[in-house]
mmCIF file of C-alpha atoms in Angstrom:
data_model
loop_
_atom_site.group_PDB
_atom_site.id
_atom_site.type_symbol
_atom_site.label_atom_id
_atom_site.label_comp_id
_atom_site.label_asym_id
_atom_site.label_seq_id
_atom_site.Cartn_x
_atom_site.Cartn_y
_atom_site.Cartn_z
ATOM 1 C CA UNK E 1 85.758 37.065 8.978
ATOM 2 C CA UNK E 2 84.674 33.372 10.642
ATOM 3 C CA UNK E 3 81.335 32.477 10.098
ATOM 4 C CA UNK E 4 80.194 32.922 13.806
ATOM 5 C CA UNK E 5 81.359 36.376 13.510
ATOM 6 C CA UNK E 6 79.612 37.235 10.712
ATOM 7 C CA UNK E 7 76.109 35.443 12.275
ATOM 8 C CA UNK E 8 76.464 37.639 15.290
ATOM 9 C CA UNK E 9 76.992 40.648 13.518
ATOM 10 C CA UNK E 10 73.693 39.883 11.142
ATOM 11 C CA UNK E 11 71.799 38.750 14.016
ATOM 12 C CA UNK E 12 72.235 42.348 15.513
ATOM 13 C CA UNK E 13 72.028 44.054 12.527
ATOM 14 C CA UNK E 14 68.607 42.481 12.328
ATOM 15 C CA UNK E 15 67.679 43.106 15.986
ATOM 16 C CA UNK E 16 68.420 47.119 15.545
ATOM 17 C CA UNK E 17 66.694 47.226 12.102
ATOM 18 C CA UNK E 18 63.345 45.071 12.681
ATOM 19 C CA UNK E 19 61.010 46.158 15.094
ATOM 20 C CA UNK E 20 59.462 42.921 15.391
ATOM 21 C CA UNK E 21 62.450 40.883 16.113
ATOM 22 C CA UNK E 22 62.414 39.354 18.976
ATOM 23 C CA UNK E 23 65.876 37.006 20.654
ATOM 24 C CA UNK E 24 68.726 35.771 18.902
ATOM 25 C CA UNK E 25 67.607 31.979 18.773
ATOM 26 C CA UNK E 26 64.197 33.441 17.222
ATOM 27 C CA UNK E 27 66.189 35.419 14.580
ATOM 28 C CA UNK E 28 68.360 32.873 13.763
ATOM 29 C CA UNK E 29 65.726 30.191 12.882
ATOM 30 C CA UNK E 30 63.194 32.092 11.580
ATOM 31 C CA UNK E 31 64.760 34.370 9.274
ATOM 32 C CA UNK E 32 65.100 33.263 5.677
ATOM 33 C CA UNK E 33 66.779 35.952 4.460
ATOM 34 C CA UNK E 34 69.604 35.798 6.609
ATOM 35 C CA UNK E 35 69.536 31.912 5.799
ATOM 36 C CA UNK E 36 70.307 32.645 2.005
ATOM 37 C CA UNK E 37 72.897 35.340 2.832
ATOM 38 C CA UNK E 38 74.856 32.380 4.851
ATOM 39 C CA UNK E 39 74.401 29.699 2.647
ATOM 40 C CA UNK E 40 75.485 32.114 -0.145
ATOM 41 C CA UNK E 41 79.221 31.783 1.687
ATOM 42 C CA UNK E 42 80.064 28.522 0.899
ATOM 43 C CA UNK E 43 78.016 28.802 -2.877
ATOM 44 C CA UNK E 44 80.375 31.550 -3.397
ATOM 45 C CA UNK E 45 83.761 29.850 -2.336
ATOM 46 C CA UNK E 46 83.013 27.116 -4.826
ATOM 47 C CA UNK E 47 82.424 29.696 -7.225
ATOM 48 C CA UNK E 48 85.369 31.420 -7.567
ATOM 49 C CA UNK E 49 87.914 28.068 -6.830
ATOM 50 C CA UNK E 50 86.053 26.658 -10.019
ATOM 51 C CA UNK E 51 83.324 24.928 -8.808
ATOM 52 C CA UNK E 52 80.500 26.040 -10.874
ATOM 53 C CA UNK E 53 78.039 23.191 -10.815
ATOM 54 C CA UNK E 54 78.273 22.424 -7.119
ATOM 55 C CA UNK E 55 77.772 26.196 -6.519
ATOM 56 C CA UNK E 56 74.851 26.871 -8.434
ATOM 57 C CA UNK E 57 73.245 23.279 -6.954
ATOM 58 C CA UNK E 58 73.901 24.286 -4.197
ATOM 59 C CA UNK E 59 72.170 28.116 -4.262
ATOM 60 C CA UNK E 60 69.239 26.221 -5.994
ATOM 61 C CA UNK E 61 68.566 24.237 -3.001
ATOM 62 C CA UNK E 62 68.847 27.713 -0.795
ATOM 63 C CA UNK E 63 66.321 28.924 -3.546
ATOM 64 C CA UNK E 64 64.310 26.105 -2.321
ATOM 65 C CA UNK E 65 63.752 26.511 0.903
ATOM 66 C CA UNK E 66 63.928 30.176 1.628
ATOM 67 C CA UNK E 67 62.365 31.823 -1.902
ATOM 68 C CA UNK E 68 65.802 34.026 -2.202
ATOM 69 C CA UNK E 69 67.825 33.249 -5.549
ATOM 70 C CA UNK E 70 71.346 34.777 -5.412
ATOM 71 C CA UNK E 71 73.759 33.583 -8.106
ATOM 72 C CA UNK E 72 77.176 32.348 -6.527
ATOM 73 C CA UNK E 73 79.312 34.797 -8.522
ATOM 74 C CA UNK E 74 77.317 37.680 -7.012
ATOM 75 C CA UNK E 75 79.748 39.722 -4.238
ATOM 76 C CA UNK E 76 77.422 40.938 -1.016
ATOM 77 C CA UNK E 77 78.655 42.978 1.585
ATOM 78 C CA UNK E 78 78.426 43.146 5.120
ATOM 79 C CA UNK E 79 75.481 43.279 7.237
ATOM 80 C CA UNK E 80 73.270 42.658 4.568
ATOM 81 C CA UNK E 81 69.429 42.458 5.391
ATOM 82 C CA UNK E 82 66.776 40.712 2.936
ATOM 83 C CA UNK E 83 63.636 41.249 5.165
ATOM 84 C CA UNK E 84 60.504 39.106 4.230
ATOM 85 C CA UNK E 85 62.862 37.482 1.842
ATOM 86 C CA UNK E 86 60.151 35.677 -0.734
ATOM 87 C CA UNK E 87 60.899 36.310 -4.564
ATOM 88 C CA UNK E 88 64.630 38.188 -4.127
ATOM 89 C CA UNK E 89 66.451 37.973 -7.161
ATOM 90 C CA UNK E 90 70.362 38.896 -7.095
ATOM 91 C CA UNK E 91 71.909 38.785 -10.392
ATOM 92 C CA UNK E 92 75.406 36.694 -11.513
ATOM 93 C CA UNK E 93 76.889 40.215 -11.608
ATOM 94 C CA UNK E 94 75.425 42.462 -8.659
ATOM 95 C CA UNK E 95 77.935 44.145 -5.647
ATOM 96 C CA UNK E 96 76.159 45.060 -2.804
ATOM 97 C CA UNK E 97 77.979 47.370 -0.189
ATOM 98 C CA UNK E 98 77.743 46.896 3.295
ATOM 99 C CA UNK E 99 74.587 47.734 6.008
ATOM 100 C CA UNK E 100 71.948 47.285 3.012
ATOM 101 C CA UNK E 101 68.578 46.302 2.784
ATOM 102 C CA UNK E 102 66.785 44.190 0.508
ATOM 103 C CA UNK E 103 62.747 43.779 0.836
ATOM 104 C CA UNK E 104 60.377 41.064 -0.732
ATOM 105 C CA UNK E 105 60.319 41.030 -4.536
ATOM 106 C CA UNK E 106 63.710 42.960 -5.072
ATOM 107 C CA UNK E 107 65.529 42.592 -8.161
ATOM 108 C CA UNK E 108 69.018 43.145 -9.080
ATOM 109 C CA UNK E 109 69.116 42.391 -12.648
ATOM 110 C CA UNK E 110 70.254 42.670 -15.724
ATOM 111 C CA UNK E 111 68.805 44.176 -19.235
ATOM 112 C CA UNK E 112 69.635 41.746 -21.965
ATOM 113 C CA UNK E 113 72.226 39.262 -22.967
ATOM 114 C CA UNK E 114 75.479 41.547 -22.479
ATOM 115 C CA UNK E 115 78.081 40.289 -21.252
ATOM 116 C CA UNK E 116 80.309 41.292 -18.364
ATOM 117 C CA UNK E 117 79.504 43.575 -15.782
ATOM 118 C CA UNK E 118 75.751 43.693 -16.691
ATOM 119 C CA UNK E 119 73.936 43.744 -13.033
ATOM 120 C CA UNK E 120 74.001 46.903 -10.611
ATOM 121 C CA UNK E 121 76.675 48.141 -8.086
ATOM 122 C CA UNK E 122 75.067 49.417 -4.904
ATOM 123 C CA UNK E 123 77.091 51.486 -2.159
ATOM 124 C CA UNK E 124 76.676 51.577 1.502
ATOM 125 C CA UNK E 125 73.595 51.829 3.392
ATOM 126 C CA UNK E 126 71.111 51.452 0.664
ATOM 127 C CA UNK E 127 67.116 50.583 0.628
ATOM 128 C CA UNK E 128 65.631 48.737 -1.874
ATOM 129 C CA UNK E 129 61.755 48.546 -0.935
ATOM 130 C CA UNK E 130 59.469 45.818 -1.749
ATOM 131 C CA UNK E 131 58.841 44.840 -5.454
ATOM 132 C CA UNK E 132 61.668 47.569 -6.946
ATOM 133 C CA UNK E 133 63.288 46.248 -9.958
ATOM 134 C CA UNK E 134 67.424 47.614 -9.941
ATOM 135 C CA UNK E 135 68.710 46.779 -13.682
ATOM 136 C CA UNK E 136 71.757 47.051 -15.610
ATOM 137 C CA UNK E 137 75.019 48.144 -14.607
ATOM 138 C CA UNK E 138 74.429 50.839 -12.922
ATOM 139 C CA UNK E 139 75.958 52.010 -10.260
ATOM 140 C CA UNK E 140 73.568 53.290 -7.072
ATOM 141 C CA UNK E 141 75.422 55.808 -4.295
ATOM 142 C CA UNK E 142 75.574 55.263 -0.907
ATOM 143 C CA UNK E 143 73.019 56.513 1.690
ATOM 144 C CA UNK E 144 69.891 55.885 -0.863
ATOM 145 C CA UNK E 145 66.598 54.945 -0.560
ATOM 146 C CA UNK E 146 64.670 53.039 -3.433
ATOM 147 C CA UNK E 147 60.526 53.171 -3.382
ATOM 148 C CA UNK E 148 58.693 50.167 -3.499
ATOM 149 C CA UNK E 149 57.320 48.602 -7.326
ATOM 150 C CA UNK E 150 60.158 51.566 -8.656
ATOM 151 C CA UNK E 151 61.995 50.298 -11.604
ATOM 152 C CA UNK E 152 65.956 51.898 -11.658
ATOM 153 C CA UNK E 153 67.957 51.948 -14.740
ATOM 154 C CA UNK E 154 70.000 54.904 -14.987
ATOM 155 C CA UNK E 155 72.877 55.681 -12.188
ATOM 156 C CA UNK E 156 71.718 57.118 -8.817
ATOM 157 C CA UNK E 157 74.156 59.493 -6.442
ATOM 158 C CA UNK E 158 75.007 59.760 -2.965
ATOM 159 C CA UNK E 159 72.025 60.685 -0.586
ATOM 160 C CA UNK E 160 68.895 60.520 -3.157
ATOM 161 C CA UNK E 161 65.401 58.963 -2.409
ATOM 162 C CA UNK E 162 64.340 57.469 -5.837
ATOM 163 C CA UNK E 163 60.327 56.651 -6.955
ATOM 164 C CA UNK E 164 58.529 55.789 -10.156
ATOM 165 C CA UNK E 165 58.488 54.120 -13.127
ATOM 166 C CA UNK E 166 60.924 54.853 -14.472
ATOM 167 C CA UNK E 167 62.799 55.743 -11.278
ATOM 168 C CA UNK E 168 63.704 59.251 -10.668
ATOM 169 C CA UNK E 169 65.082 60.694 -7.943
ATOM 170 C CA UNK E 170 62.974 62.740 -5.448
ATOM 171 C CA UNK E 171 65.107 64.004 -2.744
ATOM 172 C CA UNK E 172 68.676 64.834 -2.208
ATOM 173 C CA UNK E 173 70.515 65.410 0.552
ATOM 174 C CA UNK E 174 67.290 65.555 2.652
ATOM 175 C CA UNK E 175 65.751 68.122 0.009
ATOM 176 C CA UNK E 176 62.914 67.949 -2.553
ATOM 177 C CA UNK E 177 63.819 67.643 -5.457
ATOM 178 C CA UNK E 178 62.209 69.341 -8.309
ATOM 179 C CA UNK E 179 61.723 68.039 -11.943
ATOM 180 C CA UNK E 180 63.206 69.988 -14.706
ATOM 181 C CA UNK E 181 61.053 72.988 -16.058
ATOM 182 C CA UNK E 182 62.489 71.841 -19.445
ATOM 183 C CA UNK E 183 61.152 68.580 -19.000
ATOM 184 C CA UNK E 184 58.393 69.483 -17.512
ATOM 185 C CA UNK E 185 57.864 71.801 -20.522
ATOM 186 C CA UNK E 186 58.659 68.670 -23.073
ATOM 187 C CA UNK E 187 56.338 66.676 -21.161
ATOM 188 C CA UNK E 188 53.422 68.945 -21.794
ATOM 189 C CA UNK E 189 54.414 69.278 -26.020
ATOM 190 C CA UNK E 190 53.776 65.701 -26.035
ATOM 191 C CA UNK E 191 50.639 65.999 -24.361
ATOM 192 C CA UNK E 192 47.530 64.622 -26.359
ATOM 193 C CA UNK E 193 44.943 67.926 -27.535
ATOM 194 C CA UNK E 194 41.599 66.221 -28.405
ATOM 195 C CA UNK E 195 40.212 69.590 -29.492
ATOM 196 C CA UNK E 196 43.197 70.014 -31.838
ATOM 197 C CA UNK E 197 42.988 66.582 -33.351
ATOM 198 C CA UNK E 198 39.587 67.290 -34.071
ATOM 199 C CA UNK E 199 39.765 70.697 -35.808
ATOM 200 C CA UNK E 200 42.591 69.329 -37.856
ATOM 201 C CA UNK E 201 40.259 65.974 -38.837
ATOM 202 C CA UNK E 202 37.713 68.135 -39.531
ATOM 203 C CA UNK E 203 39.851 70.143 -41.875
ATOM 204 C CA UNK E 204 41.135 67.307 -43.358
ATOM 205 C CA UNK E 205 38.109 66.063 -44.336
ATOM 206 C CA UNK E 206 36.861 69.553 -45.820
ATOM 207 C CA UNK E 207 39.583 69.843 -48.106
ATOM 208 C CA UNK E 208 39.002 65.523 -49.186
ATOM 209 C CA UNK E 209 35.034 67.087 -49.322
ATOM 210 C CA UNK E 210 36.147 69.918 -51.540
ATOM 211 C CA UNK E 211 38.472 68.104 -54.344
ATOM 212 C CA UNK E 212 35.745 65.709 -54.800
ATOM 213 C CA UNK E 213 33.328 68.614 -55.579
ATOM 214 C CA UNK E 214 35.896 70.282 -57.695
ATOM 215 C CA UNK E 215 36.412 66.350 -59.468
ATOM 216 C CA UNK E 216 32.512 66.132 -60.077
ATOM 217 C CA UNK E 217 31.925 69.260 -61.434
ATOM 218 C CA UNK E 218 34.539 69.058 -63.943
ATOM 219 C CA UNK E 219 32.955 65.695 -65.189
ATOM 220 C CA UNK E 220 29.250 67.264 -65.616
ATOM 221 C CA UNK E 221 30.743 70.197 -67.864
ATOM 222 C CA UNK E 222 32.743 67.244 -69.803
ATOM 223 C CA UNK E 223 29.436 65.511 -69.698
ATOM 224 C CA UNK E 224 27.597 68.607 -70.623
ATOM 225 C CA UNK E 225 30.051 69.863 -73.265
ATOM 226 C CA UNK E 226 29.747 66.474 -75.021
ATOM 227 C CA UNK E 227 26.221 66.063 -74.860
ATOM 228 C CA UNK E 228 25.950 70.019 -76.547
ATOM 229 C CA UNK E 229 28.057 68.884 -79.354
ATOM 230 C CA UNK E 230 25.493 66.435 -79.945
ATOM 231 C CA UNK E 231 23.065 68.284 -80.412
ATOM 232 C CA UNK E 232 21.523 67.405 -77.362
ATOM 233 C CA UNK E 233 19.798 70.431 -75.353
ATOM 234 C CA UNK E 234 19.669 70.046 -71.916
ATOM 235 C CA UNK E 235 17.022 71.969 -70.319
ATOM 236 C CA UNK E 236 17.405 73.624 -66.979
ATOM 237 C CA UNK E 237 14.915 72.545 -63.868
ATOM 238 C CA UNK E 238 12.349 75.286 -64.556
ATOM 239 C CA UNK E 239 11.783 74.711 -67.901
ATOM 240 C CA UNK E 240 11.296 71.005 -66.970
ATOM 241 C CA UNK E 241 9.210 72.088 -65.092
ATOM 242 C CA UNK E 242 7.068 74.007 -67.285
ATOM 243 C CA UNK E 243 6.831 70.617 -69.309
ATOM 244 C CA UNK E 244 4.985 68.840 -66.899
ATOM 245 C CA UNK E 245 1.627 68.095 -67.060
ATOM 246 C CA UNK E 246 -1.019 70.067 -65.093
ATOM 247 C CA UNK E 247 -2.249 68.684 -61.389
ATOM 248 C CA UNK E 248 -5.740 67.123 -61.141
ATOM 249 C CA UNK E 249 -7.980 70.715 -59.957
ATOM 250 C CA UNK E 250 -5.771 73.090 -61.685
ATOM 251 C CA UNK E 251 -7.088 74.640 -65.063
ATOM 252 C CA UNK E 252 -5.103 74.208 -67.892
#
């Protein structure tokens, strides 16, 4: 497809998809999004003839002056939309299908150091909303929609709305969809009980209180047994007692 083909077709695209679009000659200037998905044309034909350093100068200075960064190797379909643009991130390995949409402070990533396919596959007609985070390879169905801030890292199917952190999906085929009762279930086990970490301190600490009471009174009747065999007689409180002299008013 020529290049003024493809910059009339993105130009509508934009026009049907933005409400605040306004004429072609606006939308083509003003638009930095679209800017980095041309200039990413050229960065990828020098890519795959060989051309690695020019390419990735070259998608460094697009970088620069529209705030999208999509590696040269990465494959993007048609009609792709990065609205707002600023802080886009589209890993070496990432295939975007056709009619998507990107919003500010997507991510198509990776997870670590793998190598080979290590970025995500999405289909046709997906949403990725502001500040979601797509990583791994991972492959995400065609028709979905992707909250904003979500973080994706397991596979997504056809017609799903995903949300959260981790992402999970929501909706399916235009119905709710409800969370497992097993892992709703599993979710609840692993629940923190203050009362029950409490009763279980506190019996911990009876049982510590009672061997040290059983350890002490063994050593007074080893202390007492030795003392006896002394000859030492050890005279109980009341008989102390009885030892004492009389108080100052008492008769004697």
């Amino acid at each position: 497809m020529g290049i003024i083909t493809t910059v009339r077709e993105d130009i509508a695209n934009v026009k049907r998809s933005d409400p605040a679009a306004q004429s072609a000659f606006t939308i083509f200037i003003s638009y930095p999004g679209l800017h980095a998905k041309w200039m990413h044309t050229p960065e990828h034909w020098l890519w795959t003839h060989g051309l690695h350093g020019p390419a990735r100068v070259l998608s460094q200075i697009t970088r620069f002056f529209t705030g999208v960064e999509i590696h040269p190797a990465a494959q993007l379909g048609r009609r792709l939309f990065i609205d707002h643009a600023m802080g886009v991130v589209i890993g070496e390995t990432t295939v975007v299908g056709d009619d998507c949409t990107l919003y500010q402070g997507v991510t198509l990533g990776g997870t670590g150091n793998e190598d080979g396919k290590r970025h995500p596959t999405l289909g046709n007609n997906v949403v990725v909303g502001s500040g979601a985070k797509v990583l791994g390879n991972i492959q995400i169905g065609n028709n979905v929609r992707i909250g904003g801030n979500s973080v994706v890292v397991k596979d997504v199917p056809d017609n799903a709305t995903v949300v959260g952190i981790p992402g999970r999906v929501v909706r399916r085929n235009g119905c709710r969809v409800l969370e497992e009762r097993s892992d709703a279930r599993e979710r609840h086990e692993h629940m923190p009980d203050p009362v029950r970490e409490a009763y279980a301190l506190s019996r911990e600490k009876i049982r510590e209180n009672a061997c040290r009471i059983g350890q002490l009174e063994a050593q007074v009747a080893e202390l007492t047994a030795l003392l006896e065999a002394r000859g030492v007689v050890l005279k109980t409180a009341s008989a102390r007692e009885e030892d004492l002299p009389p108080h100052e008013g008492e008769s004697s």
